Short mmCIF file of C-alpha atoms in Angstrom, two decimals:
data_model
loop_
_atom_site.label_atom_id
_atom_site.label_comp_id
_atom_site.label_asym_id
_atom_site.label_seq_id
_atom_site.Cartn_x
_atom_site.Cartn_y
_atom_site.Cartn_z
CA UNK D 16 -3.97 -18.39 -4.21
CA UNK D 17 -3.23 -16.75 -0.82
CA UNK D 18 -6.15 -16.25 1.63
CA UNK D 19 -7.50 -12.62 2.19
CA UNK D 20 -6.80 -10.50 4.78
CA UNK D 21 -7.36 -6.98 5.90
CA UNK D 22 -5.30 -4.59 7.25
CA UNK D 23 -7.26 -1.62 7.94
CA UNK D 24 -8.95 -0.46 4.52
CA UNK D 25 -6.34 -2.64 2.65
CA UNK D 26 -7.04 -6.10 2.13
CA UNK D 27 -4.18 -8.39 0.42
CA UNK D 28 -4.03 -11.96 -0.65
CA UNK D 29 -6.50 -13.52 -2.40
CA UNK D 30 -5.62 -11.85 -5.96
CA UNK D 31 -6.20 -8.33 -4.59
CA UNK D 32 -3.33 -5.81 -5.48
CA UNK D 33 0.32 -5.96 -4.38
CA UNK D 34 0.29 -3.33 -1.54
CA UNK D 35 3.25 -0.97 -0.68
CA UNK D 36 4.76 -1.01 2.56
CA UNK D 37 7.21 1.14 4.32
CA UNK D 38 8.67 2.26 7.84
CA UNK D 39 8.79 5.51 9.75
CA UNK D 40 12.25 6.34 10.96
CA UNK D 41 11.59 9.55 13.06
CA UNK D 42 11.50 8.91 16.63
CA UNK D 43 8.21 7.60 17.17
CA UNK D 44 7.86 9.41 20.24
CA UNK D 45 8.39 12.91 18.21
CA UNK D 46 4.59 12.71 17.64
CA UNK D 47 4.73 16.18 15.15
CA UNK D 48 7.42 14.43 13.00
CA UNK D 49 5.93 11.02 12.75
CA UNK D 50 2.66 12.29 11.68
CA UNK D 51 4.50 14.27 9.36
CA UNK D 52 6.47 11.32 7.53
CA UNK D 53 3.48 8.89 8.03
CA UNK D 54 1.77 11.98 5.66
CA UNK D 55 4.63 12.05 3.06
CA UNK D 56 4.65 8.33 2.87
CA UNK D 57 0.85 8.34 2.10
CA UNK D 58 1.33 11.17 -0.39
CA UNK D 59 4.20 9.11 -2.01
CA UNK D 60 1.65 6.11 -2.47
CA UNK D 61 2.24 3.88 0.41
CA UNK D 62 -0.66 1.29 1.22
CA UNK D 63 0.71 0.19 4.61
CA UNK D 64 3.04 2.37 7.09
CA UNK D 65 4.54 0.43 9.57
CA UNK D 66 5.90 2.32 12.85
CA UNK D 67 8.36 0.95 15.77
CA UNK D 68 6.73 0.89 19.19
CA UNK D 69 9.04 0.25 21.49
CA UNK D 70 7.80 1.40 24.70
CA UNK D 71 4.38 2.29 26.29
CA UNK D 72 5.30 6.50 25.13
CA UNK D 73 5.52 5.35 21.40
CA UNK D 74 1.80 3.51 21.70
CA UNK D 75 0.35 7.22 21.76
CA UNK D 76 1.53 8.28 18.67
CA UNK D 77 -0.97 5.50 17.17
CA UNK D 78 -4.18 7.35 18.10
CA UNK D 79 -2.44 10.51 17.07
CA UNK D 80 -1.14 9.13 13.78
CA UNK D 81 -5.13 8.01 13.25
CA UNK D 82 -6.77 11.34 13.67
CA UNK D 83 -4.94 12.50 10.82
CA UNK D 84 -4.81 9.95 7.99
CA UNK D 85 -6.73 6.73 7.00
CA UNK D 86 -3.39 5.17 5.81
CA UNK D 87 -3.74 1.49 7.69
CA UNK D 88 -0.99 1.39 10.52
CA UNK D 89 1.20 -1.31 11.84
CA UNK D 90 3.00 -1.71 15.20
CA UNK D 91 6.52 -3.16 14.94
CA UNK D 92 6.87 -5.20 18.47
CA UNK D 93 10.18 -6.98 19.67
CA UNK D 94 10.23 -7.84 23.64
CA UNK D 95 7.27 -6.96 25.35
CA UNK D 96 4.26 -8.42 25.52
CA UNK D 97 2.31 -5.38 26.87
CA UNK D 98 3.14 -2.53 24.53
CA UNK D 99 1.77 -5.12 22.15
CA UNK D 100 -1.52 -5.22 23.44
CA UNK D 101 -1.58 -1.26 24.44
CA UNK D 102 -1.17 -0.61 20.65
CA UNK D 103 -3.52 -3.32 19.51
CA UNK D 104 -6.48 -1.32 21.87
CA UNK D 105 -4.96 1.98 20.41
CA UNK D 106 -6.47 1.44 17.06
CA UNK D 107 -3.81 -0.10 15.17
CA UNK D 108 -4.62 -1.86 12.57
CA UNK D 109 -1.61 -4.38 12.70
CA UNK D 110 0.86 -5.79 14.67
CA UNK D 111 4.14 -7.10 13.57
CA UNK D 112 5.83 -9.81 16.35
CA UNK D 113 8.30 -11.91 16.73
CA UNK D 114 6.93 -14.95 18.72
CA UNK D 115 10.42 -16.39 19.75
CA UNK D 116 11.62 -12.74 21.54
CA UNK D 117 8.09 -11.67 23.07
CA UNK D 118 9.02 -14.31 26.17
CA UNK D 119 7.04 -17.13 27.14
CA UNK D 120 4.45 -18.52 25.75
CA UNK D 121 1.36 -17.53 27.67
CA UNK D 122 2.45 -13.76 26.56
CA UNK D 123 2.23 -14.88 23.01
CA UNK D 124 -1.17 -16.03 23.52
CA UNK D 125 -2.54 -12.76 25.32
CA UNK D 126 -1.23 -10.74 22.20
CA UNK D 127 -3.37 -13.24 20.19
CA UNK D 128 -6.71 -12.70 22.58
CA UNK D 129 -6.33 -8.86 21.98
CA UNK D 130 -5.66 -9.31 18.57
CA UNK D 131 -8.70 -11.81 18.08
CA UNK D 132 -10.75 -9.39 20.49
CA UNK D 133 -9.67 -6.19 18.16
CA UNK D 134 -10.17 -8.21 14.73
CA UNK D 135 -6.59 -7.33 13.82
CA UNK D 136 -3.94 -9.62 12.02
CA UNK D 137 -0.60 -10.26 13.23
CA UNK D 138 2.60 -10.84 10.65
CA UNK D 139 4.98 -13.21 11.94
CA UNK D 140 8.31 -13.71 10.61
CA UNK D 141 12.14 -14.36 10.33
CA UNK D 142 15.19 -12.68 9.48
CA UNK D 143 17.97 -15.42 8.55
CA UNK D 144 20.12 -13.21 11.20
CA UNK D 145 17.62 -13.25 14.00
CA UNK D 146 16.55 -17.11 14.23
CA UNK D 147 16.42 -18.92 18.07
CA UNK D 148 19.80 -19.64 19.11
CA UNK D 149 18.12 -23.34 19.37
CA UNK D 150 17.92 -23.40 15.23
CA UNK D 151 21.74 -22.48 14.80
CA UNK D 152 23.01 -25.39 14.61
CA UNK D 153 20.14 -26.46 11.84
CA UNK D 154 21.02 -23.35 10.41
CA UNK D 155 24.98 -24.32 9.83
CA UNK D 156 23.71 -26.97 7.81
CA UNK D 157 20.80 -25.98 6.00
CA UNK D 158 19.36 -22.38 6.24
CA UNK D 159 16.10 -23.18 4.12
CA UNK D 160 15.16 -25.84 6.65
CA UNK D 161 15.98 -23.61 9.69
CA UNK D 162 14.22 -20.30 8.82
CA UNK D 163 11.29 -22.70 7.93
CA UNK D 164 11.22 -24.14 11.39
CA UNK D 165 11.30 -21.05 12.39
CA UNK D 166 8.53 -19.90 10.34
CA UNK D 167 6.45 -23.29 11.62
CA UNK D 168 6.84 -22.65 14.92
CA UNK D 169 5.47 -19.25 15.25
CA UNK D 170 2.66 -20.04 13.01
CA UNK D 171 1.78 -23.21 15.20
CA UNK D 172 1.44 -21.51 18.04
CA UNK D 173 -0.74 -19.08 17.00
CA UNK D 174 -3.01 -21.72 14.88
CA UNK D 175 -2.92 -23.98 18.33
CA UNK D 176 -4.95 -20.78 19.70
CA UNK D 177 -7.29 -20.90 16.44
CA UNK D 178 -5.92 -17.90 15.10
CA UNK D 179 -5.41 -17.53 11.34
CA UNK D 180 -5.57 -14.14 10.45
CA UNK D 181 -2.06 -14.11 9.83
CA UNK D 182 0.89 -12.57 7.43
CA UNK D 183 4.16 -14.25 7.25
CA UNK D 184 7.58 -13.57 6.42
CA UNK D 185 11.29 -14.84 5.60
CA UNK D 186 13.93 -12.53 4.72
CA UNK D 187 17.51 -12.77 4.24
CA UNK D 188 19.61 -9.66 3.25
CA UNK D 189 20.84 -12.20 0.56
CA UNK D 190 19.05 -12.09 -2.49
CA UNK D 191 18.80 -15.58 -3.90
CA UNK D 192 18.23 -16.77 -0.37
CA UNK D 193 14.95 -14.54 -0.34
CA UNK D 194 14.15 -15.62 -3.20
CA UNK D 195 13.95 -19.26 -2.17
CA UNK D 196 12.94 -18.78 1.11
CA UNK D 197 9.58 -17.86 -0.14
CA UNK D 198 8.94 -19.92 -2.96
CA UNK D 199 9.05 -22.33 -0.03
CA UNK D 200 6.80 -20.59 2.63
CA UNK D 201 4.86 -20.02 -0.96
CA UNK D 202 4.63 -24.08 -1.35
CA UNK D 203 3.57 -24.95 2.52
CA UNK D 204 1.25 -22.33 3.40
CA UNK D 205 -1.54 -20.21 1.98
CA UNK D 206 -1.27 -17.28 4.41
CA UNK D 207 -0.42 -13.61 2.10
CA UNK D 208 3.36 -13.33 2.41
CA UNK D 209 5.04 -10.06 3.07
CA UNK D 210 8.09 -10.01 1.01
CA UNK D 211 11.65 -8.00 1.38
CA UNK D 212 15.14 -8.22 1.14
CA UNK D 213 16.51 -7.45 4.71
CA UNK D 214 18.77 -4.92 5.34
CA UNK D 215 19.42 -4.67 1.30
CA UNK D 216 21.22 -1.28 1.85
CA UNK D 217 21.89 2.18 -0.19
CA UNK D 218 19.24 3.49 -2.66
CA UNK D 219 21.34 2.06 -5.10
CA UNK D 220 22.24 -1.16 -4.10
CA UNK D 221 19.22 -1.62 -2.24
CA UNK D 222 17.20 -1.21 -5.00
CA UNK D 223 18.84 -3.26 -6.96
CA UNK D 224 18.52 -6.26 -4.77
CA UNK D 225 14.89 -5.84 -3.73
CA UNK D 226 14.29 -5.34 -7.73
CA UNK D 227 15.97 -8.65 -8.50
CA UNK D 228 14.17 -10.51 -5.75
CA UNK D 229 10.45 -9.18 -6.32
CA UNK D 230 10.62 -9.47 -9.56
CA UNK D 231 11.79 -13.48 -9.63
CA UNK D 232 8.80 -13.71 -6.90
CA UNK D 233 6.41 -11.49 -8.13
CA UNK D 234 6.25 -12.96 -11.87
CA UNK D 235 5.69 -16.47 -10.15
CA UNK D 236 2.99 -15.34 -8.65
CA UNK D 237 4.69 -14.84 -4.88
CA UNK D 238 3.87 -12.18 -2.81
CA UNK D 239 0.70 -9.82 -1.30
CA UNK D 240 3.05 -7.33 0.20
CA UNK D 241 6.09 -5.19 -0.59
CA UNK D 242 9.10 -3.39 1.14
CA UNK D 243 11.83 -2.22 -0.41
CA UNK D 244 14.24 -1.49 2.26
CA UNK D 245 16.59 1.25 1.95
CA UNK D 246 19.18 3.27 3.75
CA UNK D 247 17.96 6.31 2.71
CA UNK D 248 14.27 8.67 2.87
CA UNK D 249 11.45 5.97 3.47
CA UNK D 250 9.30 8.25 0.34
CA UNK D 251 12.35 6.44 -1.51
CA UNK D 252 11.32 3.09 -1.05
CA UNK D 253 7.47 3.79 -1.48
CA UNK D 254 8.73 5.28 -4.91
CA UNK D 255 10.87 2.06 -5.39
CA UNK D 256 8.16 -0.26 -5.27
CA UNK D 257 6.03 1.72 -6.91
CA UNK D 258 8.42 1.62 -10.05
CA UNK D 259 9.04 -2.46 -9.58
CA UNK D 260 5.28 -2.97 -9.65
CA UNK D 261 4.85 -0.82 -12.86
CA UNK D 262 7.61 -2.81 -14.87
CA UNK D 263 5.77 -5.99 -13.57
CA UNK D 264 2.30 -4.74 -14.47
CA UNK D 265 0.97 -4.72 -11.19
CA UNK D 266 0.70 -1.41 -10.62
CA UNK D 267 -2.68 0.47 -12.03
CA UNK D 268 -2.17 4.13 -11.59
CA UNK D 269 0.91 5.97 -12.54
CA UNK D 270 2.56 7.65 -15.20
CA UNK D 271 5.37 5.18 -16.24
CA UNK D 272 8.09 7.49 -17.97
CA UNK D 273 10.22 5.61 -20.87
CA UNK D 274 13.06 7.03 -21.79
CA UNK D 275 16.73 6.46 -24.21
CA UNK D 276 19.98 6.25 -23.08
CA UNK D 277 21.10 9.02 -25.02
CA UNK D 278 23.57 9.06 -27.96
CA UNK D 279 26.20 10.84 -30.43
CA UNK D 280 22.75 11.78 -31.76
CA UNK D 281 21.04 13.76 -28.83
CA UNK D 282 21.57 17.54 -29.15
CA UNK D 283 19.11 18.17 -26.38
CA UNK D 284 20.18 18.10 -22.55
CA UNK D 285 18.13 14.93 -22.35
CA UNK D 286 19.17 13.45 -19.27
CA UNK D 287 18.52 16.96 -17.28
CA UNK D 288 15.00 17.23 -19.01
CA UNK D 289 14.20 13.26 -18.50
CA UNK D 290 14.63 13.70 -14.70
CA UNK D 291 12.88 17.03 -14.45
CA UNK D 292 9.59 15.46 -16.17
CA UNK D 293 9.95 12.44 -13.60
CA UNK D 294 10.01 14.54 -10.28
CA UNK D 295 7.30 16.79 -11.20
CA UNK D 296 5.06 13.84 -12.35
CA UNK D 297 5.91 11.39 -10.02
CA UNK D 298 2.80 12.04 -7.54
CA UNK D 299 0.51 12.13 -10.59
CA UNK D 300 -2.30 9.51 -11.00
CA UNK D 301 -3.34 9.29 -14.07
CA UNK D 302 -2.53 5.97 -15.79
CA UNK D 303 -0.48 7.37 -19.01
CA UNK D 304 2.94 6.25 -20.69
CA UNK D 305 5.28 9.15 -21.23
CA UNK D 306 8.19 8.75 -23.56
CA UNK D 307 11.30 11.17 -23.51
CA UNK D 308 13.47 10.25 -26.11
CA UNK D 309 16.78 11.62 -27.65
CA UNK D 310 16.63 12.22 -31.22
CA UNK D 311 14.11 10.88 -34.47
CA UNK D 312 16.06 7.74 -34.78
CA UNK D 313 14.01 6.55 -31.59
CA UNK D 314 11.42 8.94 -31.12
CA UNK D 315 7.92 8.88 -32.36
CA UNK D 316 8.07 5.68 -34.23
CA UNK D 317 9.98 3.43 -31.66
CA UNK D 318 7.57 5.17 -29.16
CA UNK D 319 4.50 5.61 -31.12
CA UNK D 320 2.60 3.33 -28.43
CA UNK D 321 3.10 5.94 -25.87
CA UNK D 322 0.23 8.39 -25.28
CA UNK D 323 2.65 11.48 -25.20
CA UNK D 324 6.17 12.11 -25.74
CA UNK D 325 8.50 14.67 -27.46
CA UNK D 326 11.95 13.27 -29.57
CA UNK D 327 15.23 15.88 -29.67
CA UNK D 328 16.16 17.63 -32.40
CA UNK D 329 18.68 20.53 -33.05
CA UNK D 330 18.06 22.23 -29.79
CA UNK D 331 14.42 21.61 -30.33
CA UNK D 332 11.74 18.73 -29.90
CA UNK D 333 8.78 17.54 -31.71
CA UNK D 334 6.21 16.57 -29.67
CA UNK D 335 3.78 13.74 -30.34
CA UNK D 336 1.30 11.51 -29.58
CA UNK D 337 0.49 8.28 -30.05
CA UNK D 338 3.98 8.14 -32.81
CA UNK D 339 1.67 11.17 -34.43
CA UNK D 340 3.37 14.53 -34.68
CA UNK D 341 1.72 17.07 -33.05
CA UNK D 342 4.39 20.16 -33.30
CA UNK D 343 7.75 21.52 -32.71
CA UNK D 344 8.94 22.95 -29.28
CA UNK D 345 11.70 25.19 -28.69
CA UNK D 346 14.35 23.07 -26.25
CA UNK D 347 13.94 25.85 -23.60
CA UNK D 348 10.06 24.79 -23.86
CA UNK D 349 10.04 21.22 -23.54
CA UNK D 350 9.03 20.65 -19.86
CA UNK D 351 6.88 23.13 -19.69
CA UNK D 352 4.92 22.30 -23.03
CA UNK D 353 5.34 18.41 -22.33
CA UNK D 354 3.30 19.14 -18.70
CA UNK D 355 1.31 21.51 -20.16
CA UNK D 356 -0.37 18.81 -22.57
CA UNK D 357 -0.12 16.21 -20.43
CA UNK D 358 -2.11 18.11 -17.96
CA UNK D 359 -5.11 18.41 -20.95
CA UNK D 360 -5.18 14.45 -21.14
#
């Protein structure tokens, strides 16, 4: 079991829950629109927003940012030293460095005196495309062993300076490679590990790889942290992750939404309804299972063990609950009536 660690009002490791991370992509320095995403993201069910700093304008956002939410914040710091410690006494409640691009190593060790001063964790880590030129050549040869150097390196330094309120990460944008990369890191250390598949890509591809990987990881037991990185809204991942933690189990609040494929049989519009029911429930909390489903062949008996549903008929629905038949509802009805009782429970 990983060691605890807090980030803010969020503490991971240690058997707590799998938090959800994600990244602001507005211009950090348009203060009115990264509030405003940091919001949505928070809203969406993000634990963890993570924001690029990237010069000393940016590191005002974070007070800014705090006024108006309690969601815990992380700095994302590549190059200098001194933004690094301007955001750690601006409140945040994490940094995220690179040890190996910060400069020398006296810099490194002033970000860990702040940090140590503030009572703030730092997340070190590797992408397999970003390693020291040094590790290359190690890399040509065997990637595990390089990105684990790597990995050793940073975290020596900072545990030469007595620091060990750390995160770590390994990422590759190749699946498989993630994979192993942290059942490693998962093997040497007990630090929480952040996991994510680099630069994974579209919503659908990217999902789709982060999926694969966090789910291999997750069901071993790998993993404190989450980000499912997309090329698309950040709400998107949040919702993402939110859905991969649910089919895992290790998500407690939720409506989780089963569903059919449709067939010959359906003689409702099942896929329009299906979707309807999931965007207008998707920010709702209560812990319930939901089952759309096409006709009676699969309806209240293959779903009796959800707490609601409705099967199609002939341009109608019964709705039920618990595989217990309730009543019929006119197709035109459906979402409306399905909400409507769902709201009750």
């Amino acid at each position: 079991m990983t060691r605890e660690i807090s980030i803010g009002k969020v503490k991971i490791g240690h058997g707590h829950k799998i938090a959800i991370q994600s990244m602001t992509n507005t211009d950090t320095k348009d203060i009115k629109a990264t509030i405003q995403q940091t919001l949505e993201l928070e809203e969406a069910g993000c634990d963890i927003v993570r924001v690029s700093i990237f010069d000393h304008e940016c590191v005002k956002t974070i007070g800014e940012i705090k006024k108006v939410t309690s969601i815990p914040l992380v700095a994302d710091i590549h190059y200098d030293y001194s933004i690094a410690i301007a955001s750690i006494k601006s409140g945040v409640d994490k940094i995220r460095i690179n040890p190996g691009n910060i400069g020398s190593k006296d810099k490194v060790i002033e970000i860990i005196n702040a940090a140590k001063e503030y009572g703030i964790p730092i997340r070190v880590g590797v992408n397999c495309g970003s390693l020291p030129e040094k590790l290359y050549e190690v890399y040509k040869t065997s990637k595990y062993d390089a990105m684990m150097m790597a990995v050793k390196e940073q975290i020596d330094l900072l545990e030469e300076q007595q620091f060990i309120n750390l995160v770590i990460s390994a990422k590759s944008s190749n699946v498989l490679e993630s994979v192993k990369i942290n059942q490693l890191l998962h093997e040497r250390y007990d630090y929480p590990l952040h996991l994510g598949v680099t630069e994974a890509g579209t919503f659908q591809r990217g999902s789709i790889k982060s999926s694969v990987a966090f789910g291999i990881l997750l069901s071993e037991g790998i993993g404190d942290t989450i980000r499912v990185s997309l090329t698309d809204d950040p709400v998107k991942e949040v919702e993402v992750g939110r859905e991969i933690l649910k089919s895992l189990g290790k998500y407690d609040r939720g409506i989780d939404i089963i569903s059919c494929p449709t067939c010959g049989r359906t003689n409702i519009d099942l896929i329009r309804i299906t979707n309807e029911i999931e965007e207008k429930l998707k920010n709702v909390d209560k812990k319930l299972t939901v089952a759309v489903m096409g006709c009676g062949v699969n309806g209240p008996n293959e779903a009796k063990n959800a707490d609601i549903g409705i099967a199609g008929g002939k341009h109608e629905a019964l709705l039920f609950k618990k595989g217990k038949i309730i009543r019929k509802i006119k197709e035109e009805d459906i979402i409306s009536q399905l909400l409507m009782e769902i709201d009750k429970l």
